[in-house]
Amino acid sequence: MIMMNGGYLDTRAPDRSLFGKQHCPRCAYLLVAPDESHHIADRVVRHLWTCEACGTGFSTWVKFQPEFGEMHCEPQCAEAA
């Protein structure tokens, strides 16, 4: 927490990221955000990732459920070039 103008500003990261917690499938390094995101179909987004630690490239598919915006993420691994 940082004090500003007599009050406190909460500087903690939100509990839930827009992309969820994504780890590299090869080395388990925690990744922050995908390199690219593409709208594939109705309620389906594909994220392309590259691990900063080992260079492994992979993708995840996010399927948004119609009710309450729930997400389901399935990693699909592909080696980086």
Short mmCIF file of C-alpha atoms in Angstrom, two decimals:
data_model
loop_
_atom_site.label_atom_id
_atom_site.label_comp_id
_atom_site.label_asym_id
_atom_site.label_seq_id
_atom_site.Cartn_x
_atom_site.Cartn_y
_atom_site.Cartn_z
CA MET A 1 0.00 0.00 0.00
CA ILE A 2 1.14 3.56 -0.76
CA MET A 3 -0.06 6.57 1.19
CA MET A 4 -1.34 9.43 -0.99
CA ASN A 5 -2.97 12.67 0.19
CA GLY A 6 -3.74 11.26 3.63
CA GLY A 7 -5.39 8.13 2.19
CA TYR A 8 -4.10 4.81 0.98
CA LEU A 9 -3.88 3.61 -2.60
CA ASP A 10 -4.13 -0.15 -3.02
CA THR A 11 -1.28 -1.20 -5.32
CA ARG A 12 -1.87 -4.95 -5.11
CA ALA A 13 -2.53 -6.78 -8.35
CA PRO A 14 -6.10 -7.99 -8.86
CA ASP A 15 -6.73 -11.57 -7.74
CA ARG A 16 -7.79 -12.66 -11.23
CA SER A 17 -5.88 -11.80 -14.38
CA LEU A 18 -7.62 -11.37 -17.71
CA PHE A 19 -5.66 -14.39 -18.97
CA GLY A 20 -5.62 -16.50 -15.80
CA LYS A 21 -2.40 -17.92 -14.38
CA GLN A 22 -0.54 -19.47 -17.29
CA HIS A 23 2.60 -21.54 -16.78
CA CYS A 24 4.95 -22.82 -19.48
CA PRO A 25 4.13 -26.48 -20.23
CA ARG A 26 7.87 -27.27 -20.47
CA CYS A 27 9.54 -25.45 -17.55
CA ALA A 28 6.54 -24.20 -15.49
CA TYR A 29 7.68 -20.55 -15.66
CA LEU A 30 4.78 -18.21 -14.80
CA LEU A 31 3.80 -16.05 -17.80
CA VAL A 32 2.04 -12.70 -17.48
CA ALA A 33 0.30 -12.16 -20.83
CA PRO A 34 0.16 -13.77 -24.28
CA ASP A 35 2.17 -12.47 -27.24
CA GLU A 36 -0.97 -12.38 -29.39
CA SER A 37 -4.69 -13.02 -29.05
CA HIS A 38 -7.06 -13.90 -31.90
CA HIS A 39 -10.84 -14.16 -32.05
CA ILE A 40 -11.40 -17.61 -33.59
CA ALA A 41 -15.16 -18.17 -33.36
CA ASP A 42 -18.19 -17.11 -31.37
CA ARG A 43 -17.03 -17.02 -27.71
CA VAL A 44 -13.59 -18.55 -28.58
CA VAL A 45 -10.25 -16.71 -28.32
CA ARG A 46 -6.82 -18.21 -29.06
CA HIS A 47 -3.80 -16.87 -27.14
CA LEU A 48 -0.25 -17.40 -28.48
CA TRP A 49 2.46 -17.57 -25.82
CA THR A 50 6.27 -17.73 -25.80
CA CYS A 51 8.05 -18.64 -22.58
CA GLU A 52 10.59 -15.99 -21.58
CA ALA A 53 12.65 -18.58 -19.69
CA CYS A 54 13.01 -21.49 -22.16
CA GLY A 55 11.58 -20.20 -25.46
CA THR A 56 8.79 -22.77 -25.77
CA GLY A 57 5.90 -21.56 -27.90
CA PHE A 58 2.35 -22.72 -27.23
CA SER A 59 -1.24 -21.61 -27.54
CA THR A 60 -4.30 -21.70 -25.34
CA TRP A 61 -7.94 -21.66 -26.37
CA VAL A 62 -10.38 -19.78 -24.18
CA LYS A 63 -14.03 -20.74 -24.54
CA PHE A 64 -16.37 -18.19 -23.00
CA GLN A 65 -19.59 -19.70 -21.69
CA PRO A 66 -22.72 -17.67 -22.43
CA GLU A 67 -23.77 -17.47 -18.79
CA PHE A 68 -21.88 -15.16 -16.42
CA GLY A 69 -18.82 -14.87 -18.71
CA GLU A 70 -17.18 -18.01 -17.31
CA MET A 71 -13.94 -19.11 -19.01
CA HIS A 72 -12.37 -22.49 -19.73
CA CYS A 73 -8.75 -22.52 -20.92
CA GLU A 74 -7.07 -25.47 -22.66
CA PRO A 75 -3.32 -25.23 -23.47
CA GLN A 76 -2.13 -26.62 -26.80
CA CYS A 77 1.67 -26.95 -26.87
CA ALA A 78 3.80 -26.23 -29.94
CA GLU A 79 7.57 -25.85 -29.90
CA ALA A 80 9.00 -22.38 -30.57
CA ALA A 81 10.98 -21.94 -33.75
#
